[in-house]
Amino acid sequence: MRFLSEVRRGALGALAVGIAVMMGGGVSAQETIDADGGTITVSPVQHGTLALSFNGTTILVDPAPLGDQAQPTIDAIKALPAPQIVLVTDIHGDHFNVDVLSAVSGDAALVVPQAVADKLPDALKAKVTVLANGASTEVAGVSIEAVPMYNTTEDRLKFHEKGRGNGYVVTLGGKRVYIAGDTEDTAEMRALTGIDVPFLPMNLPYTMSVEQAADAVRAFKPAVVLPYHYGDSDVDRFKALVGDAADVRLLAWYPKT
């Protein structure tokens, strides 16, 4: 089954069934990143949903389904360690879903942009820290910085306006991990320094082309790159374009075709 790049349009029942099969035994293969005092474990759930675990702290990012079947996503996330922190990047349904968030967040602190906070029920608002672009906080001993995420190409501006959503930089074991969210290769991304591991999206028309993403990698020079949120984009071409500028690691984010 070919993944539909326009995940917010049309009927996604078949896709949801494929995801359910993929998630039957939990998440896809994990990746590890060496850090000071331990190892960061990356657990890809699907598309833009992932977890980072380090020395007993788990950060869950964008718990949301693809399509209209929330339960497979909930089951996959519950197979992971319970999170202490949940990050939400934006209001779109493949990043933010109240039912999934309520089911999996438990006692975790929620870090979100204002646009997401405005859509939360009172029970979740009580656990929220709102971060604006450029702001930072510390939660459960983890430094969290909010980075602007938005479109810059004229015919894509309608998808993500500047100031609404957040990318995030979290520091775990001395490693700066950047979760870009839905964004193009903005000036703020290119100006990032000291990023060890970025998660970069590349699905047109919503985020970047593989060429934009590869060019951004050469600008801010991370050590390891993890493509995510890429739909049917050619991530092998992305890896080839990056070449020896970074270690590109491809994980299983979607059902096999």
Short mmCIF file of N, CA, C and O in Angstrom, two decimals, residues 99-169:
data_model
loop_
_atom_site.label_atom_id
_atom_site.label_comp_id
_atom_site.label_asym_id
_atom_site.label_seq_id
_atom_site.Cartn_x
_atom_site.Cartn_y
_atom_site.Cartn_z
N ASP A 99 -8.26 12.76 21.99
CA ASP A 99 -8.56 11.42 22.51
C ASP A 99 -7.29 10.63 22.77
O ASP A 99 -7.15 9.99 23.82
N VAL A 100 -6.37 10.66 21.82
CA VAL A 100 -5.11 9.93 22.00
C VAL A 100 -4.30 10.56 23.13
O VAL A 100 -3.76 9.87 24.00
N LEU A 101 -4.20 11.88 23.12
CA LEU A 101 -3.44 12.57 24.16
C LEU A 101 -3.98 12.25 25.54
O LEU A 101 -3.21 11.98 26.48
N SER A 102 -5.28 12.26 25.69
CA SER A 102 -5.90 11.96 26.99
C SER A 102 -5.63 10.54 27.42
O SER A 102 -5.41 10.26 28.61
N ALA A 103 -5.59 9.63 26.45
CA ALA A 103 -5.42 8.20 26.77
C ALA A 103 -3.99 7.85 27.15
O ALA A 103 -3.78 6.88 27.90
N VAL A 104 -3.00 8.57 26.64
CA VAL A 104 -1.61 8.14 26.82
C VAL A 104 -0.77 9.06 27.67
O VAL A 104 0.35 8.70 28.05
N SER A 105 -1.26 10.25 28.00
CA SER A 105 -0.39 11.21 28.68
C SER A 105 -0.21 10.91 30.17
O SER A 105 0.82 11.29 30.76
N GLY A 106 -1.18 10.25 30.79
CA GLY A 106 -1.04 9.91 32.20
C GLY A 106 -0.74 11.13 33.04
O GLY A 106 -1.42 12.15 32.96
N ASP A 107 0.32 11.03 33.86
CA ASP A 107 0.72 12.15 34.72
C ASP A 107 1.76 13.05 34.09
O ASP A 107 2.34 13.90 34.77
N ALA A 108 2.02 12.86 32.80
CA ALA A 108 3.09 13.61 32.15
C ALA A 108 2.78 15.10 32.08
O ALA A 108 1.62 15.51 31.99
N ALA A 109 3.84 15.90 32.09
CA ALA A 109 3.72 17.32 31.81
C ALA A 109 3.58 17.51 30.31
O ALA A 109 4.25 16.83 29.53
N LEU A 110 2.70 18.42 29.91
CA LEU A 110 2.49 18.69 28.49
C LEU A 110 3.13 20.02 28.14
O LEU A 110 2.92 21.03 28.81
N VAL A 111 3.91 20.04 27.07
CA VAL A 111 4.53 21.26 26.57
C VAL A 111 4.00 21.49 25.17
O VAL A 111 4.18 20.65 24.27
N VAL A 112 3.33 22.63 24.97
CA VAL A 112 2.59 22.85 23.73
C VAL A 112 2.64 24.34 23.35
O VAL A 112 2.87 25.19 24.21
N PRO A 113 2.38 24.66 22.08
CA PRO A 113 2.17 26.07 21.71
C PRO A 113 0.78 26.52 22.12
O PRO A 113 -0.10 25.71 22.40
N GLN A 114 0.57 27.83 22.13
CA GLN A 114 -0.72 28.37 22.57
C GLN A 114 -1.88 27.85 21.73
O GLN A 114 -2.97 27.59 22.25
N ALA A 115 -1.67 27.69 20.43
CA ALA A 115 -2.75 27.22 19.56
C ALA A 115 -3.26 25.85 19.97
O ALA A 115 -4.45 25.55 19.83
N VAL A 116 -2.37 25.00 20.46
CA VAL A 116 -2.78 23.68 20.96
C VAL A 116 -3.44 23.83 22.32
O VAL A 116 -4.49 23.22 22.58
N ALA A 117 -2.86 24.62 23.20
CA ALA A 117 -3.44 24.81 24.54
C ALA A 117 -4.88 25.28 24.45
O ALA A 117 -5.74 24.87 25.25
N ASP A 118 -5.17 26.12 23.47
CA ASP A 118 -6.53 26.65 23.33
C ASP A 118 -7.55 25.58 23.00
O ASP A 118 -8.76 25.77 23.22
N LYS A 119 -7.11 24.44 22.50
CA LYS A 119 -8.01 23.37 22.09
C LYS A 119 -8.09 22.23 23.11
O LYS A 119 -8.80 21.25 22.88
N LEU A 120 -7.40 22.36 24.23
CA LEU A 120 -7.36 21.29 25.22
C LEU A 120 -8.55 21.36 26.17
O LEU A 120 -8.98 22.45 26.55
N PRO A 121 -9.05 20.21 26.61
CA PRO A 121 -10.05 20.21 27.68
C PRO A 121 -9.40 20.62 29.00
O PRO A 121 -8.17 20.56 29.16
N ASP A 122 -10.22 21.02 29.96
CA ASP A 122 -9.70 21.52 31.23
C ASP A 122 -8.80 20.51 31.94
O ASP A 122 -7.81 20.89 32.57
N ALA A 123 -9.14 19.23 31.84
CA ALA A 123 -8.34 18.20 32.53
C ALA A 123 -6.91 18.17 32.03
O ALA A 123 -5.98 17.88 32.80
N LEU A 124 -6.68 18.47 30.76
CA LEU A 124 -5.33 18.49 30.22
C LEU A 124 -4.67 19.85 30.40
O LEU A 124 -3.45 19.94 30.57
N LYS A 125 -5.46 20.90 30.39
CA LYS A 125 -4.89 22.25 30.57
C LYS A 125 -4.17 22.38 31.90
O LYS A 125 -3.22 23.15 32.02
N ALA A 126 -4.61 21.62 32.89
CA ALA A 126 -3.99 21.70 34.20
C ALA A 126 -2.54 21.21 34.20
O ALA A 126 -1.78 21.49 35.13
N LYS A 127 -2.15 20.48 33.15
CA LYS A 127 -0.81 19.90 33.09
C LYS A 127 0.09 20.61 32.07
O LYS A 127 1.18 20.14 31.79
N VAL A 128 -0.37 21.73 31.54
CA VAL A 128 0.28 22.34 30.37
C VAL A 128 1.28 23.43 30.75
O VAL A 128 1.04 24.25 31.63
N THR A 129 2.40 23.42 30.04
CA THR A 129 3.30 24.56 29.95
C THR A 129 3.24 25.04 28.51
O THR A 129 3.47 24.26 27.58
N VAL A 130 2.88 26.30 28.31
CA VAL A 130 2.81 26.87 26.97
C VAL A 130 4.14 27.53 26.64
O VAL A 130 4.65 28.34 27.41
N LEU A 131 4.69 27.17 25.49
CA LEU A 131 5.92 27.79 25.01
C LEU A 131 5.65 28.51 23.70
O LEU A 131 5.08 27.92 22.78
N ALA A 132 6.07 29.73 23.60
CA ALA A 132 6.05 30.47 22.35
C ALA A 132 7.36 30.23 21.61
O ALA A 132 8.36 29.79 22.19
N ASN A 133 7.36 30.49 20.33
CA ASN A 133 8.59 30.39 19.55
C ASN A 133 9.71 31.17 20.23
O ASN A 133 9.53 32.33 20.63
N GLY A 134 10.85 30.52 20.40
CA GLY A 134 12.00 31.18 20.99
C GLY A 134 12.10 31.06 22.50
O GLY A 134 13.14 31.39 23.08
N ALA A 135 11.03 30.58 23.14
CA ALA A 135 11.04 30.44 24.60
C ALA A 135 11.64 29.09 24.99
O ALA A 135 11.79 28.18 24.17
N SER A 136 11.98 28.95 26.27
CA SER A 136 12.54 27.69 26.77
C SER A 136 12.05 27.44 28.18
O SER A 136 11.57 28.34 28.88
N THR A 137 12.17 26.18 28.60
CA THR A 137 11.77 25.80 29.94
C THR A 137 12.55 24.55 30.33
O THR A 137 13.28 23.96 29.50
N GLU A 138 12.41 24.14 31.56
CA GLU A 138 12.97 22.86 32.02
C GLU A 138 11.86 22.07 32.68
O GLU A 138 11.16 22.57 33.55
N VAL A 139 11.70 20.83 32.24
CA VAL A 139 10.66 19.95 32.77
C VAL A 139 11.30 18.60 33.10
O VAL A 139 12.01 18.03 32.25
N ALA A 140 11.09 18.12 34.31
CA ALA A 140 11.65 16.82 34.74
C ALA A 140 13.15 16.75 34.47
O ALA A 140 13.68 15.71 34.09
N GLY A 141 13.82 17.88 34.65
CA GLY A 141 15.27 17.92 34.46
C GLY A 141 15.72 18.01 33.02
O GLY A 141 16.92 17.95 32.75
N VAL A 142 14.78 18.17 32.09
CA VAL A 142 15.11 18.23 30.66
C VAL A 142 14.93 19.65 30.16
O VAL A 142 13.86 20.25 30.32
N SER A 143 15.96 20.18 29.52
CA SER A 143 15.88 21.50 28.89
C SER A 143 15.10 21.37 27.58
O SER A 143 15.39 20.51 26.76
N ILE A 144 14.12 22.27 27.40
CA ILE A 144 13.27 22.25 26.20
C ILE A 144 13.24 23.66 25.62
O ILE A 144 12.89 24.62 26.31
N GLU A 145 13.59 23.78 24.35
CA GLU A 145 13.56 25.06 23.64
C GLU A 145 12.56 24.97 22.50
O GLU A 145 12.52 23.96 21.79
N ALA A 146 11.76 26.01 22.30
CA ALA A 146 10.79 26.06 21.22
C ALA A 146 11.38 26.80 20.02
O ALA A 146 11.85 27.94 20.16
N VAL A 147 11.34 26.15 18.86
CA VAL A 147 11.90 26.70 17.63
C VAL A 147 10.76 26.97 16.65
O VAL A 147 9.87 26.12 16.50
N PRO A 148 10.74 28.10 15.97
CA PRO A 148 9.67 28.33 14.99
C PRO A 148 9.61 27.23 13.94
O PRO A 148 10.64 26.72 13.50
N MET A 149 8.40 26.86 13.55
CA MET A 149 8.18 25.92 12.44
C MET A 149 7.09 26.51 11.55
O MET A 149 6.01 26.87 12.02
N TYR A 150 7.41 26.64 10.27
CA TYR A 150 6.45 27.29 9.37
C TYR A 150 6.88 27.09 7.93
O TYR A 150 8.00 26.66 7.63
N ASN A 151 5.96 27.41 7.02
CA ASN A 151 6.26 27.36 5.59
C ASN A 151 6.81 28.69 5.10
O ASN A 151 6.45 29.76 5.61
N THR A 152 7.67 28.61 4.10
CA THR A 152 8.28 29.80 3.52
C THR A 152 8.01 29.94 2.03
O THR A 152 8.14 31.03 1.48
N THR A 153 7.65 28.84 1.37
CA THR A 153 7.36 28.87 -0.07
C THR A 153 5.96 29.43 -0.29
O THR A 153 5.02 29.05 0.40
N GLU A 154 5.82 30.31 -1.28
CA GLU A 154 4.58 31.07 -1.46
C GLU A 154 3.34 30.19 -1.48
O GLU A 154 2.36 30.47 -0.79
N ASP A 155 3.35 29.11 -2.26
CA ASP A 155 2.13 28.32 -2.38
C ASP A 155 1.93 27.34 -1.22
O ASP A 155 0.99 26.56 -1.22
N ARG A 156 2.81 27.40 -0.22
CA ARG A 156 2.66 26.53 0.97
C ARG A 156 2.36 27.33 2.23
O ARG A 156 2.18 26.75 3.31
N LEU A 157 2.33 28.64 2.13
CA LEU A 157 2.17 29.46 3.33
C LEU A 157 0.87 29.17 4.07
O LEU A 157 0.78 29.35 5.29
N LYS A 158 -0.15 28.70 3.35
CA LYS A 158 -1.45 28.43 3.97
C LYS A 158 -1.41 27.26 4.94
O LYS A 158 -2.31 27.10 5.77
N PHE A 159 -0.38 26.42 4.89
CA PHE A 159 -0.36 25.23 5.73
C PHE A 159 0.11 25.51 7.15
O PHE A 159 -0.48 25.03 8.11
N HIS A 160 1.18 26.25 7.30
CA HIS A 160 1.75 26.49 8.63
C HIS A 160 2.29 27.91 8.70
O HIS A 160 3.35 28.22 8.16
N GLU A 161 1.54 28.78 9.38
CA GLU A 161 2.00 30.16 9.50
C GLU A 161 2.99 30.28 10.67
O GLU A 161 2.93 29.55 11.64
N LYS A 162 3.89 31.24 10.53
CA LYS A 162 4.90 31.44 11.55
C LYS A 162 4.25 31.87 12.85
O LYS A 162 3.37 32.71 12.88
N GLY A 163 4.71 31.25 13.94
CA GLY A 163 4.23 31.60 15.27
C GLY A 163 3.19 30.67 15.84
O GLY A 163 2.94 30.70 17.05
N ARG A 164 2.55 29.85 15.01
CA ARG A 164 1.50 28.97 15.52
C ARG A 164 2.06 27.71 16.17
O ARG A 164 1.67 27.34 17.27
N GLY A 165 2.95 27.02 15.48
CA GLY A 165 3.48 25.75 15.98
C GLY A 165 4.91 25.88 16.47
O GLY A 165 5.59 26.88 16.24
N ASN A 166 5.36 24.84 17.14
CA ASN A 166 6.73 24.77 17.66
C ASN A 166 7.45 23.54 17.14
O ASN A 166 6.90 22.43 17.15
N GLY A 167 8.70 23.71 16.71
CA GLY A 167 9.66 22.63 16.78
C GLY A 167 10.26 22.67 18.18
O GLY A 167 10.06 23.65 18.93
N TYR A 168 10.99 21.64 18.56
CA TYR A 168 11.58 21.62 19.91
C TYR A 168 13.02 21.10 19.85
O TYR A 168 13.34 20.19 19.09
N VAL A 169 13.86 21.70 20.68
CA VAL A 169 15.19 21.15 20.95
C VAL A 169 15.20 20.70 22.40
O VAL A 169 14.95 21.50 23.31
#
